[in-house]
PDB file of C-alpha atoms in Angstrom:
ATOM      1  CA  LEU A  95      82.638 134.078  81.987  1.00  0.00           C
ATOM      2  CA  ILE A  96      85.934 135.929  81.914  1.00  0.00           C
ATOM      3  CA  ARG A  97      88.066 132.873  80.753  1.00  0.00           C
ATOM      4  CA  LYS A  98      87.600 133.677  77.128  1.00  0.00           C
ATOM      5  CA  HIS A  99      89.288 137.058  77.715  1.00  0.00           C
ATOM      6  CA  LEU A 100      92.339 135.564  79.420  1.00  0.00           C
ATOM      7  CA  THR A 101      95.421 134.112  77.757  1.00  0.00           C
ATOM      8  CA  PHE A 102      96.455 130.549  78.582  1.00  0.00           C
ATOM      9  CA  ASP A 103      99.317 131.733  80.782  1.00  0.00           C
ATOM     10  CA  ALA A 104      97.090 134.185  82.636  1.00  0.00           C
ATOM     11  CA  ALA A 105      94.480 131.524  83.287  1.00  0.00           C
ATOM     12  CA  GLN A 106      97.107 129.082  84.499  1.00  0.00           C
ATOM     13  CA  LEU A 107      98.613 131.727  86.814  1.00  0.00           C
ATOM     14  CA  LEU A 108      95.164 132.519  88.190  1.00  0.00           C
ATOM     15  CA  VAL A 109      94.371 128.855  88.815  1.00  0.00           C
ATOM     16  CA  HIS A 110      97.696 128.295  90.529  1.00  0.00           C
ATOM     17  CA  ALA A 111      97.143 131.303  92.799  1.00  0.00           C
ATOM     18  CA  LEU A 112      93.555 130.548  93.683  1.00  0.00           C
ATOM     19  CA  ILE A 113      93.087 126.788  93.458  1.00  0.00           C
ATOM     20  CA  THR A 114      96.360 124.843  93.333  1.00  0.00           C
ATOM     21  CA  SER A 115      97.816 126.652  96.297  1.00  0.00           C
ATOM     22  CA  LYS A 116      94.808 125.599  98.380  1.00  0.00           C
ATOM     23  CA  LEU A 117      95.042 122.032  97.146  1.00  0.00           C
ATOM     24  CA  ASP A 118      98.770 121.918  98.158  1.00  0.00           C
ATOM     25  CA  TYR A 119      98.192 123.446 101.583  1.00  0.00           C
ATOM     26  CA  GLY A 120      98.763 120.872 104.275  1.00  0.00           C
ATOM     27  CA  ASN A 121      99.656 117.962 101.946  1.00  0.00           C
ATOM     28  CA  SER A 122     101.163 116.027 104.812  1.00  0.00           C
ATOM     29  CA  LEU A 123      97.795 116.066 106.539  1.00  0.00           C
ATOM     30  CA  LEU A 124      96.114 114.758 103.428  1.00  0.00           C
ATOM     31  CA  TYR A 125      98.396 111.766 103.022  1.00  0.00           C
ATOM     32  CA  GLY A 126      96.581 108.428 103.462  1.00  0.00           C
ATOM     33  CA  LEU A 127      93.080 109.758 103.375  1.00  0.00           C
ATOM     34  CA  PRO A 128      90.390 107.458 102.015  1.00  0.00           C
ATOM     35  CA  LYS A 129      89.809 107.545  98.252  1.00  0.00           C
ATOM     36  CA  HIS A 130      86.352 109.107  98.591  1.00  0.00           C
ATOM     37  CA  VAL A 131      87.916 112.185 100.250  1.00  0.00           C
ATOM     38  CA  THR A 132      90.743 112.648  97.745  1.00  0.00           C
ATOM     39  CA  LYS A 133      88.345 112.061  94.928  1.00  0.00           C
ATOM     40  CA  GLN A 134      86.551 115.273  95.839  1.00  0.00           C
ATOM     41  CA  LEU A 135      89.844 117.132  95.698  1.00  0.00           C
ATOM     42  CA  GLN A 136      90.621 115.491  92.340  1.00  0.00           C
ATOM     43  CA  ARG A 137      87.296 116.847  91.000  1.00  0.00           C
ATOM     44  CA  VAL A 138      88.370 120.382  91.970  1.00  0.00           C
ATOM     45  CA  GLN A 139      91.705 119.904  90.154  1.00  0.00           C
ATOM     46  CA  ASN A 140      89.932 118.471  87.117  1.00  0.00           C
ATOM     47  CA  ALA A 141      87.646 121.505  87.010  1.00  0.00           C
ATOM     48  CA  ALA A 142      90.692 123.824  87.218  1.00  0.00           C
ATOM     49  CA  VAL A 143      92.339 121.932  84.368  1.00  0.00           C
ATOM     50  CA  ARG A 144      89.243 122.337  82.253  1.00  0.00           C
ATOM     51  CA  ILE A 145      89.162 126.096  82.964  1.00  0.00           C
ATOM     52  CA  VAL A 146      92.831 126.522  82.007  1.00  0.00           C
ATOM     53  CA  THR A 147      92.619 124.461  78.844  1.00  0.00           C
ATOM     54  CA  LEU A 148      89.038 125.222  77.856  1.00  0.00           C
ATOM     55  CA  SER A 149      88.405 121.458  77.692  1.00  0.00           C
ATOM     56  CA  SER A 150      84.951 119.951  77.510  1.00  0.00           C
ATOM     57  CA  LYS A 151      83.547 118.390  80.630  1.00  0.00           C
ATOM     58  CA  PHE A 152      83.200 115.106  78.725  1.00  0.00           C
ATOM     59  CA  CYS A 153      86.848 114.805  77.574  1.00  0.00           C
ATOM     60  CA  ASN A 154      89.260 112.432  79.362  1.00  0.00           C
ATOM     61  CA  ILE A 155      91.185 114.597  81.805  1.00  0.00           C
ATOM     62  CA  THR A 156      94.226 112.335  82.320  1.00  0.00           C
ATOM     63  CA  PRO A 157      96.035 113.314  79.050  1.00  0.00           C
ATOM     64  CA  VAL A 158      95.201 116.946  79.705  1.00  0.00           C
ATOM     65  CA  LEU A 159      96.777 116.709  83.238  1.00  0.00           C
ATOM     66  CA  MET A 160      99.861 115.087  81.649  1.00  0.00           C
ATOM     67  CA  SER A 161     100.168 117.807  78.987  1.00  0.00           C
ATOM     68  CA  LEU A 162     100.185 120.438  81.766  1.00  0.00           C
ATOM     69  CA  HIS A 163     102.671 118.389  83.809  1.00  0.00           C
ATOM     70  CA  TRP A 164     100.265 118.305  86.716  1.00  0.00           C
ATOM     71  CA  LEU A 165     100.147 115.290  88.939  1.00  0.00           C
ATOM     72  CA  PRO A 166      96.831 113.863  90.104  1.00  0.00           C
ATOM     73  CA  ILE A 167      96.013 114.679  93.711  1.00  0.00           C
ATOM     74  CA  ASP A 168      97.156 111.381  95.292  1.00  0.00           C
ATOM     75  CA  LEU A 169     100.533 111.536  93.577  1.00  0.00           C
ATOM     76  CA  ARG A 170     100.844 115.231  94.188  1.00  0.00           C
ATOM     77  CA  ILE A 171     100.393 114.708  97.933  1.00  0.00           C
ATOM     78  CA  GLU A 172     103.159 112.041  97.946  1.00  0.00           C
ATOM     79  CA  PHE A 173     105.459 114.214  95.778  1.00  0.00           C
ATOM     80  CA  LYS A 174     105.031 117.230  98.093  1.00  0.00           C
ATOM     81  CA  MET A 175     105.765 115.023 101.130  1.00  0.00           C
ATOM     82  CA  LEU A 176     108.900 113.793  99.434  1.00  0.00           C
ATOM     83  CA  ILE A 177     110.001 117.368  98.824  1.00  0.00           C
ATOM     84  CA  ILE A 178     109.490 118.237 102.447  1.00  0.00           C
ATOM     85  CA  THR A 179     111.508 115.143 103.379  1.00  0.00           C
ATOM     86  CA  TYR A 180     114.315 116.063 101.056  1.00  0.00           C
ATOM     87  CA  LYS A 181     114.441 119.635 102.414  1.00  0.00           C
ATOM     88  CA  THR A 182     114.408 118.334 105.950  1.00  0.00           C
ATOM     89  CA  LEU A 183     117.353 115.964 105.380  1.00  0.00           C
ATOM     90  CA  HIS A 184     119.369 118.771 103.720  1.00  0.00           C
ATOM     91  CA  GLY A 185     118.857 121.378 106.434  1.00  0.00           C
ATOM     92  CA  LEU A 186     116.288 123.409 104.482  1.00  0.00           C
ATOM     93  CA  ALA A 187     113.387 122.808 106.858  1.00  0.00           C
ATOM     94  CA  PRO A 188     112.577 123.787 110.430  1.00  0.00           C
ATOM     95  CA  ALA A 189     114.350 121.926 113.257  1.00  0.00           C
ATOM     96  CA  TYR A 190     111.094 120.485 114.643  1.00  0.00           C
ATOM     97  CA  ILE A 191     110.576 118.487 111.393  1.00  0.00           C
ATOM     98  CA  GLU A 192     114.185 117.344 111.484  1.00  0.00           C
ATOM     99  CA  ASP A 193     113.538 115.644 114.831  1.00  0.00           C
ATOM    100  CA  LEU A 194     110.850 113.480 113.166  1.00  0.00           C
ATOM    101  CA  LEU A 195     113.240 111.829 110.702  1.00  0.00           C
ATOM    102  CA  VAL A 196     116.056 109.440 111.792  1.00  0.00           C
ATOM    103  CA  SER A 197     118.665 107.957 109.516  1.00  0.00           C
ATOM    104  CA  TYR A 198     118.931 104.173 109.432  1.00  0.00           C
ATOM    105  CA  ILE A 199     122.154 103.035 111.042  1.00  0.00           C
ATOM    106  CA  PRO A 200     122.434  99.311 111.546  1.00  0.00           C
ATOM    107  CA  GLY A 201     124.177  97.845 114.577  1.00  0.00           C
ATOM    108  CA  HIS A 202     126.710  96.020 112.457  1.00  0.00           C
ATOM    109  CA  TYR A 203     127.782  96.183 108.820  1.00  0.00           C
ATOM    110  CA  LEU A 204     124.974  95.429 106.358  1.00  0.00           C
ATOM    111  CA  ARG A 205     124.635  96.234 102.681  1.00  0.00           C
ATOM    112  CA  SER A 206     121.634  98.390 103.483  1.00  0.00           C
ATOM    113  CA  ALA A 207     123.932 100.804 105.408  1.00  0.00           C
ATOM    114  CA  LYS A 208     124.974 102.355 102.112  1.00  0.00           C
ATOM    115  CA  LYS A 209     121.452 102.867 100.806  1.00  0.00           C
ATOM    116  CA  ASN A 210     120.799 106.141 102.532  1.00  0.00           C
ATOM    117  CA  LEU A 211     117.540 104.931 104.185  1.00  0.00           C
ATOM    118  CA  LEU A 212     115.437 106.393 107.029  1.00  0.00           C
ATOM    119  CA  THR A 213     114.242 104.481 110.084  1.00  0.00           C
ATOM    120  CA  VAL A 214     110.481 103.832 110.096  1.00  0.00           C
ATOM    121  CA  PRO A 215     109.198 104.160 113.661  1.00  0.00           C
ATOM    122  CA  GLY A 216     106.747 101.672 115.081  1.00  0.00           C
ATOM    123  CA  PHE A 217     103.096 102.725 115.323  1.00  0.00           C
ATOM    124  CA  LYS A 218     100.072 101.225 117.001  1.00  0.00           C
ATOM    125  CA  LEU A 219      97.076 102.203 114.896  1.00  0.00           C
ATOM    126  CA  ASN A 220      97.294 101.121 111.292  1.00  0.00           C
ATOM    127  CA  SER A 221      94.701 103.663 110.142  1.00  0.00           C
ATOM    128  CA  TYR A 222      96.229 106.762 111.819  1.00  0.00           C
ATOM    129  CA  GLY A 223      99.746 105.758 112.721  1.00  0.00           C
ATOM    130  CA  ARG A 224     100.721 105.098 109.078  1.00  0.00           C
ATOM    131  CA  ARG A 225      99.530 108.620 108.163  1.00  0.00           C
ATOM    132  CA  ALA A 226     101.887 110.429 110.619  1.00  0.00           C
ATOM    133  CA  PHE A 227     104.643 112.310 108.918  1.00  0.00           C
ATOM    134  CA  SER A 228     107.324 110.527 110.968  1.00  0.00           C
ATOM    135  CA  VAL A 229     106.092 107.181 109.584  1.00  0.00           C
ATOM    136  CA  ALA A 230     104.832 108.177 106.073  1.00  0.00           C
ATOM    137  CA  ALA A 231     107.927 110.231 105.048  1.00  0.00           C
ATOM    138  CA  PRO A 232     110.404 107.436 105.682  1.00  0.00           C
ATOM    139  CA  LEU A 233     108.153 104.843 103.949  1.00  0.00           C
ATOM    140  CA  LEU A 234     107.811 107.062 100.875  1.00  0.00           C
ATOM    141  CA  ARG A 235     111.457 108.032 100.705  1.00  0.00           C
ATOM    142  CA  ASN A 236     112.730 104.498 101.276  1.00  0.00           C
ATOM    143  CA  SER A 237     110.589 103.258  98.381  1.00  0.00           C
ATOM    144  CA  LEU A 238     112.436 105.602  95.956  1.00  0.00           C
ATOM    145  CA  PRO A 239     115.283 104.312  93.811  1.00  0.00           C
ATOM    146  CA  GLN A 240     118.787 104.847  95.188  1.00  0.00           C
ATOM    147  CA  HIS A 241     119.724 107.486  92.538  1.00  0.00           C
ATOM    148  CA  VAL A 242     116.677 109.608  93.473  1.00  0.00           C
ATOM    149  CA  ARG A 243     117.454 109.430  97.229  1.00  0.00           C
ATOM    150  CA  ASP A 244     121.043 110.522  96.482  1.00  0.00           C
ATOM    151  CA  ALA A 245     120.152 113.551  94.351  1.00  0.00           C
ATOM    152  CA  GLU A 246     122.591 116.405  94.832  1.00  0.00           C
ATOM    153  CA  SER A 247     120.138 119.278  94.607  1.00  0.00           C
ATOM    154  CA  LEU A 248     116.426 119.917  95.074  1.00  0.00           C
ATOM    155  CA  ASP A 249     115.908 120.545  91.401  1.00  0.00           C
ATOM    156  CA  ILE A 250     117.524 117.264  90.414  1.00  0.00           C
ATOM    157  CA  PHE A 251     115.514 115.460  93.104  1.00  0.00           C
ATOM    158  CA  LYS A 252     112.244 116.932  91.824  1.00  0.00           C
ATOM    159  CA  LYS A 253     113.019 115.900  88.248  1.00  0.00           C
ATOM    160  CA  THR A 254     114.227 112.406  89.047  1.00  0.00           C
ATOM    161  CA  ALA A 255     111.462 111.727  91.621  1.00  0.00           C
ATOM    162  CA  GLU A 256     108.717 112.815  89.258  1.00  0.00           C
ATOM    163  CA  ASN A 257     110.126 110.789  86.381  1.00  0.00           C
ATOM    164  CA  SER A 258     110.913 107.617  88.335  1.00  0.00           C
ATOM    165  CA  SER A 259     107.983 106.993  90.589  1.00  0.00           C
ATOM    166  CA  PHE A 260     105.153 109.199  89.315  1.00  0.00           C
TER     167      PHE A 260
END
């Protein structure tokens, strides 16, 4: 009802404050959830996009998401986890998170020693163990190209990670 009285920027700010912030809360807990659960969150994001852009409910939402530079929920969850991982490795996160990530150091010289990888700990339950931050973060980070893992700043990391894998 009030959307027609708001500018595009005001509507986007309102959606970020009220909706996107809630979708981003606890992203590391949302990683690896079944598709039917994240599909519900995707519907919320799609509705928010339609509010911001005044799009019809029948239009294809993917190009609209791309025009706003918003990632779909599944990719957004992975992207946010990668940002937390980057911050953790560069001393910008709490110490208790730093304890969950271990750099890969081989026992003898291997070419992989120069790749700036993380050790993926073993896990017992495939359904839940793979979702743990200590397992998921190294898997996601190790799958990034070398130039993204070696980014010198958070801003460069965000730009290169978003462009290369998402």
